Amino acid sequence: MYTGCLYLLIDGDKTSKEVAPNKGLKQGCPLSPLLYSLYTSDIDRFLTVQRGAATALESVQVPHCDYADDIALTSSTAECLQFQLNKFHNYKRFKGLKLNTDKTKVMVFFSKDTSAIPTFTYDGTPLELVIHFKYLGFTLTRDGSMHTAAKKMADNLRLAIGRVYRTGSSKGITHRKHAMLWLFQVFALTAGLHGCQVWATFSLTYDSSVTTRAHVLHLGFLKKLLGVKKGTHCLLRKTGQMPIFSYWFRCTIRFWNSLLSSNNPLLEKVVRADLLLANNSYHDTWTYQVLYALQGLPTSQQLLDAIQSRQTINQRQFELTPLREHIIGGWRDLDILTPHEAHHSSRIMRTYRTQFGVPLGNTPGWWDDRKRNQKPVLPLYLRLDIPSNLSRALSCLRLSGHNFLVQRMRHDRNRRPYELRICDRCDWHTIQDEEHILLDCPHEHLVRLRTQQQLIFPPQFEDGPARLRTFMNQPDIFGVASFVAKCLALFPLFF
């Protein structure tokens, strides 16, 4: 395969002569792990299954876990682990392979007194005892918790977000919101998904995911991109993003299906053992946490039955119906609330849904009927190349990040009821909200701004949210953005 290949070794300003390889593979060649797996496929005949780690099924023990040349030996006792190390040494010597003892570590799960742990050796070489270890890209800790792995992945997400900003800056596209969101989806989001099938099962609901660093970083990126303040709501829907837990959930269901489709009989037994623990209310087990998360979804009983009977779940149907309807169902519930009934976030969400947001429909299935099977579309102004200050003004208005009384009096020490947030710029005794300031308020400065703009202002007698939505969605996006920015500038406590 490599016949005729020549290499040069470069070290700084030094270059070697041409080298013709006669053995080995290129760095990163996908054939490397395949050949290794084929060469070591008989390892089960050397390691003793009875000395492996115990499971919930008495007849099932797991002696080792393999992924290419990353091998982890597992046992329930110190004597059994040392026995397995000795057998593994004999196997390596039989195969003509060598083990790097500097990279080989020992970790004892659920151990508090490390002084009672004996020293383990490989071919006479003592192995280092550690309290955490990185395996296949995510960190395992001796307490069995996955929170450390989640934090490490959040660090990777934070670094990836930094790379997104550097890439956008180098390309001169940081002001183009849709391009930055695309970069985030491609390069940053994937960094927060690695291994989530294992470590993210405790955060598969929205309520449990909002406290994770990954969710906070996701929202922080969106807030910085739009230029809005920290307490802003509706960011995910505004930017066409799904909550990060939904991606974790999708990966988890895909992982469940792959477990069932495996041709490994031991893996099938491990799935049965974990399900048995879950049914006995072991809350820290993988299956229990997945079952708990599924209970909050529409058609949950069908999904729960599939897990209990160890059947696969239709991945596409799961993503389009129960998961997506669960996420957007909260928006539909806002339709039954009046502004007087809605609390802080609900008022903002209801305002965004009725006056600014991309329509979601009023019945389940509406999303799929219109083939919007991926995620919400972006507002038009986020897909256009408009100045950052104008884009920021539109974002602040649409996300209630302004300083109108309807918003400001919500944060006062003596919070006023919704109906008492009357405009102080006119004598109309009308609530000072977005529609009143942009379209109706007779204050001289606002009237002057309206006369200076060549925009279409819907007649005052038109009631309902369609009036403001019509104004915001007119073709002259630049004119609307400029008008909104000037209106917000009249309330300088925010701008």
Short mmCIF file of C-alpha atoms in Angstrom, two decimals:
data_model
loop_
_atom_site.label_atom_id
_atom_site.label_comp_id
_atom_site.label_asym_id
_atom_site.label_seq_id
_atom_site.Cartn_x
_atom_site.Cartn_y
_atom_site.Cartn_z
CA MET A 1 0.00 0.00 0.00
CA TYR A 2 2.85 2.37 0.77
CA THR A 3 5.10 1.20 -2.08
CA GLY A 4 6.97 4.14 -3.53
CA CYS A 5 6.24 6.44 -0.58
CA LEU A 6 9.10 8.60 0.66
CA TYR A 7 9.26 10.63 3.88
CA LEU A 8 11.27 13.60 5.05
CA LEU A 9 11.87 14.23 8.75
CA ILE A 10 11.91 17.95 9.58
CA ASP A 11 13.15 19.30 12.90
CA GLY A 12 13.26 23.10 12.90
CA ASP A 13 15.72 24.07 10.20
CA LYS A 14 17.05 20.51 9.85
CA THR A 15 15.80 18.14 7.18
CA SER A 16 16.70 14.45 6.91
CA LYS A 17 17.33 12.44 3.81
CA GLU A 18 14.46 10.67 2.11
CA VAL A 19 13.24 7.62 4.03
CA ALA A 20 11.42 4.69 2.39
CA PRO A 21 9.20 2.97 5.02
CA ASN A 22 9.05 -0.81 5.06
CA LYS A 23 6.71 -1.35 8.02
CA GLY A 24 4.01 0.40 10.03
CA LEU A 25 1.20 2.74 9.05
CA LYS A 26 0.88 6.48 8.63
CA GLN A 27 -0.13 8.54 11.64
CA GLY A 28 -3.93 8.67 11.85
CA CYS A 29 -4.51 5.93 9.27
CA PRO A 30 -7.98 4.37 9.92
CA LEU A 31 -6.49 0.98 9.14
CA SER A 32 -4.42 1.10 12.33
CA PRO A 33 -7.20 0.42 14.91
CA LEU A 34 -8.79 -2.14 12.59
CA LEU A 35 -5.60 -4.17 12.27
CA TYR A 36 -5.01 -3.96 16.01
CA SER A 37 -8.54 -5.15 16.77
CA LEU A 38 -8.14 -8.09 14.39
CA TYR A 39 -4.77 -8.99 15.89
CA THR A 40 -6.09 -8.93 19.49
CA SER A 41 -9.55 -10.40 18.81
CA ASP A 42 -8.65 -13.51 20.85
CA ILE A 43 -8.00 -11.64 24.11
CA ASP A 44 -11.14 -13.12 25.68
CA ARG A 45 -9.49 -16.55 25.64
CA PHE A 46 -6.68 -15.28 27.90
CA LEU A 47 -8.54 -13.12 30.41
CA THR A 48 -10.71 -14.98 32.92
CA VAL A 49 -14.33 -13.89 32.82
CA GLN A 50 -14.93 -15.11 36.39
CA ARG A 51 -12.36 -12.59 37.63
CA GLY A 52 -14.15 -9.65 35.94
CA ALA A 53 -16.27 -6.92 37.53
CA ALA A 54 -19.61 -8.07 38.93
CA THR A 55 -22.94 -6.81 37.55
CA ALA A 56 -26.55 -7.00 38.73
CA LEU A 57 -26.79 -10.45 37.10
CA GLU A 58 -24.85 -13.06 39.08
CA SER A 59 -23.85 -14.95 35.95
CA VAL A 60 -22.45 -11.87 34.17
CA GLN A 61 -19.01 -10.37 34.80
CA VAL A 62 -17.08 -7.87 32.69
CA PRO A 63 -13.34 -8.61 32.53
CA HIS A 64 -12.30 -5.78 30.20
CA CYS A 65 -13.48 -2.92 27.98
CA ASP A 66 -11.76 -2.34 24.65
CA TYR A 67 -11.76 0.44 22.08
CA ALA A 68 -8.95 -0.16 19.57
CA ASP A 69 -5.75 -0.15 21.65
CA ASP A 70 -7.37 1.53 24.69
CA ILE A 71 -7.98 -1.38 27.05
CA ALA A 72 -9.41 -1.18 30.57
CA LEU A 73 -9.26 -4.25 32.83
CA THR A 74 -12.10 -4.44 35.36
CA SER A 75 -12.42 -6.55 38.50
CA SER A 76 -14.35 -6.46 41.76
CA THR A 77 -11.43 -7.35 44.06
CA ALA A 78 -7.75 -6.44 44.28
CA GLU A 79 -6.71 -10.08 43.97
CA CYS A 80 -8.72 -10.54 40.78
CA LEU A 81 -7.33 -7.36 39.23
CA GLN A 82 -3.72 -8.40 39.88
CA PHE A 83 -4.54 -11.83 38.44
CA GLN A 84 -5.92 -10.18 35.30
CA LEU A 85 -2.82 -7.97 34.99
CA ASN A 86 -0.60 -11.05 35.10
CA LYS A 87 -2.72 -12.80 32.47
CA PHE A 88 -2.68 -9.68 30.33
CA HIS A 89 1.13 -9.55 30.55
CA ASN A 90 1.35 -13.16 29.34
CA TYR A 91 -0.98 -12.31 26.46
CA LYS A 92 1.07 -9.31 25.40
CA ARG A 93 4.27 -11.30 25.51
CA PHE A 94 2.64 -14.08 23.44
CA LYS A 95 1.57 -11.53 20.82
CA GLY A 96 4.88 -9.69 20.80
CA LEU A 97 3.32 -6.47 22.05
CA LYS A 98 4.56 -4.00 24.67
CA LEU A 99 2.61 -2.01 27.24
CA ASN A 100 3.53 1.56 28.18
CA THR A 101 3.43 1.37 31.98
CA ASP A 102 3.86 5.15 32.26
CA LYS A 103 0.41 5.60 30.70
CA THR A 104 -1.16 2.70 32.61
CA LYS A 105 -3.07 3.74 35.73
CA VAL A 106 -5.14 2.03 38.41
CA MET A 107 -8.34 3.56 39.81
CA VAL A 108 -10.50 2.02 42.53
CA PHE A 109 -14.11 3.14 42.34
CA PHE A 110 -16.03 4.13 45.49
CA SER A 111 -12.90 3.98 47.67
CA LYS A 112 -12.37 6.42 50.53
CA ASP A 113 -9.40 4.94 52.39
CA THR A 114 -6.61 4.74 49.82
CA SER A 115 -4.13 3.44 52.42
CA ALA A 116 -5.85 0.06 52.36
CA ILE A 117 -5.39 -0.32 48.59
CA PRO A 118 -2.44 -2.59 47.67
CA THR A 119 0.15 -1.74 45.03
CA PHE A 120 -0.62 -3.25 41.66
CA THR A 121 2.22 -4.28 39.34
CA TYR A 122 2.66 -5.17 35.69
CA ASP A 123 5.66 -7.36 34.97
CA GLY A 124 7.14 -6.21 38.27
CA THR A 125 6.60 -2.50 37.56
CA PRO A 126 4.36 -0.69 40.10
CA LEU A 127 1.40 1.09 38.54
CA GLU A 128 0.27 4.55 39.65
CA LEU A 129 -2.95 4.79 41.68
CA VAL A 130 -5.12 7.76 40.60
CA ILE A 131 -8.45 9.27 41.68
CA HIS A 132 -9.51 10.26 38.16
CA PHE A 133 -8.59 9.03 34.71
CA LYS A 134 -9.34 10.12 31.15
CA TYR A 135 -10.66 7.25 29.02
CA LEU A 136 -11.91 7.65 25.46
CA GLY A 137 -12.01 11.40 25.78
CA PHE A 138 -13.95 11.90 29.00
CA THR A 139 -12.89 11.83 32.63
CA LEU A 140 -13.84 9.07 35.05
CA THR A 141 -13.61 9.68 38.80
CA ARG A 142 -13.40 7.21 41.64
CA ASP A 143 -16.77 8.28 43.09
CA GLY A 144 -18.49 7.11 39.89
CA SER A 145 -19.98 10.55 39.27
CA MET A 146 -20.22 11.97 35.78
CA HIS A 147 -20.23 15.61 36.91
CA THR A 148 -16.46 15.92 36.43
CA ALA A 149 -16.78 14.63 32.86
CA ALA A 150 -19.57 17.16 32.24
CA LYS A 151 -17.39 20.01 33.52
CA LYS A 152 -14.48 18.91 31.33
CA MET A 153 -16.72 18.88 28.28
CA ALA A 154 -17.98 22.35 29.23
CA ASP A 155 -14.35 23.50 29.25
CA ASN A 156 -13.98 22.12 25.75
CA LEU A 157 -17.14 23.97 24.72
CA ARG A 158 -15.77 27.22 26.16
CA LEU A 159 -12.53 26.83 24.21
CA ALA A 160 -14.48 25.99 21.05
CA ILE A 161 -16.59 29.14 21.44
CA GLY A 162 -13.36 31.12 21.65
CA ARG A 163 -12.24 29.54 18.38
CA VAL A 164 -15.57 30.51 16.79
CA TYR A 165 -14.99 34.16 17.70
CA ARG A 166 -11.40 34.05 16.44
CA THR A 167 -12.49 32.45 13.18
CA GLY A 168 -15.26 35.00 12.72
CA SER A 169 -12.87 37.84 13.47
CA SER A 170 -10.25 36.57 11.02
CA LYS A 171 -12.90 36.27 8.30
CA GLY A 172 -14.50 39.63 9.14
CA ILE A 173 -17.97 38.14 9.73
CA THR A 174 -18.59 38.77 13.44
CA HIS A 175 -21.37 41.22 12.51
CA ARG A 176 -23.14 38.61 10.40
CA LYS A 177 -25.21 36.82 12.99
CA HIS A 178 -26.38 33.92 10.86
CA ALA A 179 -22.79 33.10 9.88
CA MET A 180 -21.63 33.14 13.52
CA LEU A 181 -24.54 30.90 14.52
CA TRP A 182 -23.57 28.49 11.75
CA LEU A 183 -19.97 28.45 13.01
CA PHE A 184 -21.24 27.72 16.51
CA GLN A 185 -23.37 24.82 15.30
CA VAL A 186 -20.53 23.27 13.32
CA PHE A 187 -17.46 23.87 15.48
CA ALA A 188 -18.57 24.62 19.05
CA LEU A 189 -21.69 22.57 19.68
CA THR A 190 -19.96 19.31 18.79
CA ALA A 191 -17.37 19.97 21.49
CA GLY A 192 -20.14 19.84 24.09
CA LEU A 193 -21.51 16.54 22.79
CA HIS A 194 -18.50 14.22 22.99
CA GLY A 195 -19.41 11.30 25.23
CA CYS A 196 -22.71 12.90 26.28
CA GLN A 197 -24.43 9.52 25.81
CA VAL A 198 -22.68 8.49 29.03
CA TRP A 199 -22.12 11.58 31.17
CA ALA A 200 -25.21 13.71 30.34
CA THR A 201 -28.01 11.36 31.42
CA PHE A 202 -28.55 13.32 34.65
CA SER A 203 -29.29 16.45 32.57
CA LEU A 204 -31.78 15.19 29.98
CA THR A 205 -34.55 17.57 31.07
CA TYR A 206 -34.65 21.31 30.61
CA ASP A 207 -34.93 22.00 34.34
CA SER A 208 -31.89 19.86 35.13
CA SER A 209 -29.84 21.20 32.21
CA VAL A 210 -30.23 24.93 32.91
CA THR A 211 -27.73 24.69 35.78
CA THR A 212 -25.04 22.99 33.71
CA ARG A 213 -22.06 25.01 32.52
CA ALA A 214 -22.68 23.91 28.93
CA HIS A 215 -26.17 25.49 28.94
CA VAL A 216 -24.85 28.68 30.55
CA LEU A 217 -22.07 28.92 27.95
CA HIS A 218 -24.57 28.35 25.15
CA LEU A 219 -26.79 31.21 26.32
CA GLY A 220 -23.74 33.39 27.04
CA PHE A 221 -22.61 33.02 23.44
CA LEU A 222 -26.06 34.03 22.17
CA LYS A 223 -26.29 37.04 24.50
CA LYS A 224 -22.89 38.31 23.43
CA LEU A 225 -23.68 37.72 19.77
CA LEU A 226 -26.94 39.70 19.93
CA GLY A 227 -25.56 42.33 22.31
CA VAL A 228 -28.34 41.94 24.89
CA LYS A 229 -28.12 42.00 28.68
CA LYS A 230 -27.60 38.97 30.90
CA GLY A 231 -31.18 38.46 32.06
CA THR A 232 -32.63 38.27 28.55
CA HIS A 233 -35.14 35.49 27.82
CA CYS A 234 -36.25 33.73 24.61
CA LEU A 235 -32.70 33.59 23.22
CA LEU A 236 -32.93 30.03 21.95
CA ARG A 237 -36.09 30.57 19.93
CA LYS A 238 -34.85 33.94 18.74
CA THR A 239 -31.69 32.46 17.24
CA GLY A 240 -33.22 29.23 15.95
CA GLN A 241 -31.33 27.15 18.50
CA MET A 242 -32.60 24.09 20.32
CA PRO A 243 -31.69 23.64 24.03
CA ILE A 244 -28.43 21.79 24.42
CA PHE A 245 -30.14 19.04 26.42
CA SER A 246 -32.13 18.11 23.30
CA TYR A 247 -28.88 17.25 21.50
CA TRP A 248 -27.79 15.18 24.49
CA PHE A 249 -31.14 13.39 24.45
CA ARG A 250 -30.87 12.61 20.74
CA CYS A 251 -27.37 11.19 21.21
CA THR A 252 -28.54 9.11 24.17
CA ILE A 253 -31.40 7.51 22.22
CA ARG A 254 -29.06 6.82 19.32
CA PHE A 255 -26.65 5.18 21.79
CA TRP A 256 -29.49 3.04 23.19
CA ASN A 257 -30.34 1.80 19.70
CA SER A 258 -26.69 0.97 19.03
CA LEU A 259 -26.50 -1.02 22.27
CA LEU A 260 -29.40 -3.18 21.15
CA SER A 261 -28.07 -3.64 17.61
CA SER A 262 -24.64 -4.80 18.80
CA ASN A 263 -23.66 -8.40 18.10
CA ASN A 264 -21.76 -8.60 21.40
CA PRO A 265 -23.58 -11.02 23.75
CA LEU A 266 -21.80 -9.61 26.81
CA LEU A 267 -22.99 -6.10 26.01
CA GLU A 268 -26.55 -7.39 25.76
CA LYS A 269 -26.23 -8.88 29.24
CA VAL A 270 -24.85 -5.61 30.61
CA VAL A 271 -27.93 -3.79 29.24
CA ARG A 272 -30.16 -6.29 31.04
CA ALA A 273 -28.17 -5.87 34.26
CA ASP A 274 -28.43 -2.07 34.21
CA LEU A 275 -32.17 -2.28 33.51
CA LEU A 276 -32.55 -4.57 36.52
CA LEU A 277 -30.78 -2.02 38.73
CA ALA A 278 -32.99 0.76 37.35
CA ASN A 279 -36.14 -1.18 38.16
CA ASN A 280 -34.83 -1.58 41.71
CA SER A 281 -34.59 2.23 42.02
CA TYR A 282 -30.82 2.63 41.76
CA HIS A 283 -30.95 6.32 40.84
CA ASP A 284 -27.36 6.61 39.62
CA THR A 285 -27.69 3.99 36.91
CA TRP A 286 -27.72 4.99 33.26
CA THR A 287 -31.05 3.35 32.46
CA TYR A 288 -32.85 4.86 35.48
CA GLN A 289 -31.84 8.38 34.49
CA VAL A 290 -32.97 7.82 30.89
CA LEU A 291 -36.32 6.43 32.08
CA TYR A 292 -36.79 9.41 34.40
CA ALA A 293 -36.12 11.87 31.56
CA LEU A 294 -38.52 10.08 29.21
CA GLN A 295 -41.40 10.44 31.67
CA GLY A 296 -41.70 14.15 30.92
CA LEU A 297 -42.15 13.72 27.16
CA PRO A 298 -45.38 13.34 25.17
CA THR A 299 -46.22 9.68 24.41
CA SER A 300 -43.83 8.80 27.24
CA GLN A 301 -45.49 5.45 27.98
CA GLN A 302 -44.64 4.14 24.53
CA LEU A 303 -41.01 5.17 25.01
CA LEU A 304 -40.84 3.70 28.51
CA ASP A 305 -42.25 0.41 27.25
CA ALA A 306 -39.57 0.29 24.56
CA ILE A 307 -36.81 0.65 27.16
CA GLN A 308 -38.36 -1.91 29.51
CA SER A 309 -38.75 -4.45 26.71
CA ARG A 310 -35.27 -3.63 25.30
CA GLN A 311 -36.59 -2.50 21.93
CA THR A 312 -35.17 0.18 19.66
CA ILE A 313 -36.75 3.63 19.43
CA ASN A 314 -37.46 5.23 16.07
CA GLN A 315 -34.82 7.97 16.08
CA ARG A 316 -36.46 10.30 13.58
CA GLN A 317 -39.91 9.93 15.11
CA PHE A 318 -38.45 10.61 18.57
CA GLU A 319 -36.76 13.81 17.43
CA LEU A 320 -39.73 15.18 15.50
CA THR A 321 -42.61 14.33 17.80
CA PRO A 322 -42.06 13.78 21.54
CA LEU A 323 -38.82 15.71 21.94
CA ARG A 324 -39.64 18.71 19.76
CA GLU A 325 -43.25 18.93 20.92
CA HIS A 326 -42.02 18.85 24.51
CA ILE A 327 -39.75 21.84 23.83
CA ILE A 328 -42.22 24.01 21.92
CA GLY A 329 -45.29 22.96 23.90
CA GLY A 330 -44.44 25.49 26.61
CA TRP A 331 -44.77 28.27 24.05
CA ARG A 332 -48.28 27.14 23.09
CA ASP A 333 -49.31 27.12 26.75
CA LEU A 334 -48.66 30.87 26.84
CA ASP A 335 -51.66 31.47 24.58
CA ILE A 336 -54.04 30.89 27.49
CA LEU A 337 -52.33 33.55 29.64
CA THR A 338 -53.24 37.22 29.67
CA PRO A 339 -50.58 39.86 30.41
CA HIS A 340 -52.13 40.31 33.88
CA GLU A 341 -51.73 36.60 34.69
CA ALA A 342 -48.24 36.08 33.33
CA HIS A 343 -45.27 36.24 35.67
CA HIS A 344 -41.90 37.79 34.75
CA SER A 345 -40.55 35.40 32.12
CA SER A 346 -43.99 34.37 30.84
CA ARG A 347 -44.91 37.99 29.99
CA ILE A 348 -41.71 38.37 28.00
CA MET A 349 -42.18 35.01 26.30
CA ARG A 350 -45.82 35.75 25.50
CA THR A 351 -44.90 39.14 24.05
CA TYR A 352 -42.21 37.57 21.89
CA ARG A 353 -44.50 34.76 20.73
CA THR A 354 -47.46 36.98 19.81
CA GLN A 355 -45.64 40.00 18.38
CA PHE A 356 -42.17 39.02 17.18
CA GLY A 357 -41.51 35.26 17.08
CA VAL A 358 -41.57 32.92 14.11
CA PRO A 359 -45.01 31.18 14.20
CA LEU A 360 -45.08 27.73 15.77
CA GLY A 361 -48.71 26.87 15.15
CA ASN A 362 -51.33 26.04 17.76
CA THR A 363 -51.61 22.26 17.52
CA PRO A 364 -49.12 19.38 17.77
CA GLY A 365 -47.92 18.25 14.36
CA TRP A 366 -48.07 21.74 12.83
CA TRP A 367 -44.29 21.80 12.77
CA ASP A 368 -43.98 18.60 10.74
CA ASP A 369 -46.87 19.43 8.42
CA ARG A 370 -44.85 22.39 7.16
CA LYS A 371 -41.67 20.31 6.96
CA ARG A 372 -39.87 22.48 9.52
CA ASN A 373 -38.24 19.38 10.89
CA GLN A 374 -34.92 20.78 11.98
CA LYS A 375 -35.24 23.95 14.08
CA PRO A 376 -36.92 27.38 13.97
CA VAL A 377 -35.89 29.69 11.13
CA LEU A 378 -34.06 32.89 11.94
CA PRO A 379 -35.73 36.31 11.86
CA LEU A 380 -34.97 38.09 8.61
CA TYR A 381 -32.75 40.79 10.12
CA LEU A 382 -30.37 38.16 11.56
CA ARG A 383 -29.86 36.83 8.04
CA LEU A 384 -29.02 40.25 6.58
CA ASP A 385 -25.77 42.18 6.62
CA ILE A 386 -26.85 45.21 8.68
CA PRO A 387 -24.78 47.32 11.11
CA SER A 388 -24.27 45.81 14.57
CA ASN A 389 -25.90 48.73 16.39
CA LEU A 390 -29.11 48.37 14.38
CA SER A 391 -29.13 44.61 14.80
CA ARG A 392 -28.64 45.07 18.53
CA ALA A 393 -31.52 47.54 18.73
CA LEU A 394 -33.90 45.08 17.07
CA SER A 395 -32.73 42.28 19.37
CA CYS A 396 -33.24 44.40 22.47
CA LEU A 397 -36.74 45.39 21.41
CA ARG A 398 -37.86 41.92 20.41
CA LEU A 399 -36.44 40.30 23.55
CA SER A 400 -37.80 42.92 26.00
CA GLY A 401 -34.29 44.15 26.68
CA HIS A 402 -35.46 47.79 26.59
CA ASN A 403 -36.25 50.31 29.32
CA PHE A 404 -39.96 50.89 28.69
CA LEU A 405 -42.03 51.05 31.85
CA VAL A 406 -43.68 47.71 31.16
CA GLN A 407 -40.25 46.19 31.62
CA ARG A 408 -38.53 48.59 34.04
CA MET A 409 -41.29 48.56 36.65
CA ARG A 410 -41.05 44.79 36.79
CA HIS A 411 -37.61 45.14 38.35
CA ASP A 412 -38.41 47.99 40.75
CA ARG A 413 -38.22 47.28 44.46
CA ASN A 414 -41.94 47.99 44.71
CA ARG A 415 -43.00 46.10 41.63
CA ARG A 416 -46.13 47.56 40.08
CA PRO A 417 -48.92 45.44 38.63
CA TYR A 418 -49.04 45.21 34.87
CA GLU A 419 -52.08 47.49 34.53
CA LEU A 420 -50.34 50.31 36.47
CA ARG A 421 -47.30 50.59 34.22
CA ILE A 422 -48.81 53.65 32.55
CA CYS A 423 -46.81 55.69 30.04
CA ASP A 424 -45.25 58.80 31.62
CA ARG A 425 -44.61 60.46 28.22
CA CYS A 426 -48.25 61.12 27.38
CA ASP A 427 -51.71 61.44 28.96
CA TRP A 428 -53.35 58.50 27.22
CA HIS A 429 -53.31 56.37 30.42
CA THR A 430 -52.04 53.46 28.34
CA ILE A 431 -49.50 50.83 29.33
CA GLN A 432 -46.06 51.85 28.09
CA ASP A 433 -45.17 48.74 26.11
CA GLU A 434 -43.51 48.13 22.76
CA GLU A 435 -46.60 48.78 20.65
CA HIS A 436 -47.47 52.04 22.42
CA ILE A 437 -43.98 53.54 22.11
CA LEU A 438 -43.37 52.56 18.48
CA LEU A 439 -46.81 53.18 17.01
CA ASP A 440 -49.07 55.30 19.24
CA CYS A 441 -47.44 57.48 21.88
CA PRO A 442 -48.08 61.18 20.98
CA HIS A 443 -44.92 62.45 22.64
CA GLU A 444 -43.38 65.07 20.36
CA HIS A 445 -40.03 63.28 19.98
CA LEU A 446 -41.71 60.03 18.97
CA VAL A 447 -44.09 61.81 16.59
CA ARG A 448 -41.12 63.56 14.96
CA LEU A 449 -39.33 60.25 14.51
CA ARG A 450 -42.39 58.71 12.83
CA THR A 451 -42.76 61.59 10.39
CA GLN A 452 -39.07 61.39 9.45
CA GLN A 453 -39.26 57.71 8.55
CA GLN A 454 -40.69 56.47 5.27
CA LEU A 455 -42.32 53.50 6.96
CA ILE A 456 -45.80 52.05 7.02
CA PHE A 457 -47.46 52.58 10.41
CA PRO A 458 -50.60 50.41 10.80
CA PRO A 459 -53.74 52.41 11.75
CA GLN A 460 -54.44 52.76 15.41
CA PHE A 461 -57.88 51.15 15.23
CA GLU A 462 -56.34 47.79 14.38
CA ASP A 463 -56.25 45.74 17.57
CA GLY A 464 -54.24 42.73 18.59
CA PRO A 465 -50.62 41.69 18.18
CA ALA A 466 -50.88 41.58 14.38
CA ARG A 467 -50.49 45.37 14.27
CA LEU A 468 -46.99 45.47 15.74
CA ARG A 469 -45.99 42.29 13.90
CA THR A 470 -47.06 43.88 10.60
CA PHE A 471 -44.96 46.94 11.32
CA MET A 472 -41.85 44.93 12.28
CA ASN A 473 -42.10 42.62 9.25
CA GLN A 474 -42.36 45.26 6.52
CA PRO A 475 -39.75 45.00 3.72
CA ASP A 476 -37.63 48.00 4.77
CA ILE A 477 -35.71 46.21 7.52
CA PHE A 478 -33.00 48.89 7.61
CA GLY A 479 -35.61 51.63 8.07
CA VAL A 480 -37.37 49.71 10.85
CA ALA A 481 -34.04 49.02 12.61
CA SER A 482 -33.01 52.67 12.40
CA PHE A 483 -36.38 53.83 13.77
CA VAL A 484 -36.26 51.32 16.64
CA ALA A 485 -32.72 52.35 17.57
CA LYS A 486 -33.76 56.03 17.74
CA CYS A 487 -36.80 55.17 19.87
CA LEU A 488 -34.74 53.16 22.33
CA ALA A 489 -32.23 56.01 22.53
CA LEU A 490 -34.99 58.12 24.11
CA PHE A 491 -34.81 55.80 27.11
CA PRO A 492 -31.13 56.25 28.01
CA LEU A 493 -31.13 54.17 31.19
CA PHE A 494 -30.64 51.15 28.96
CA PHE A 495 -28.92 52.48 25.85
#
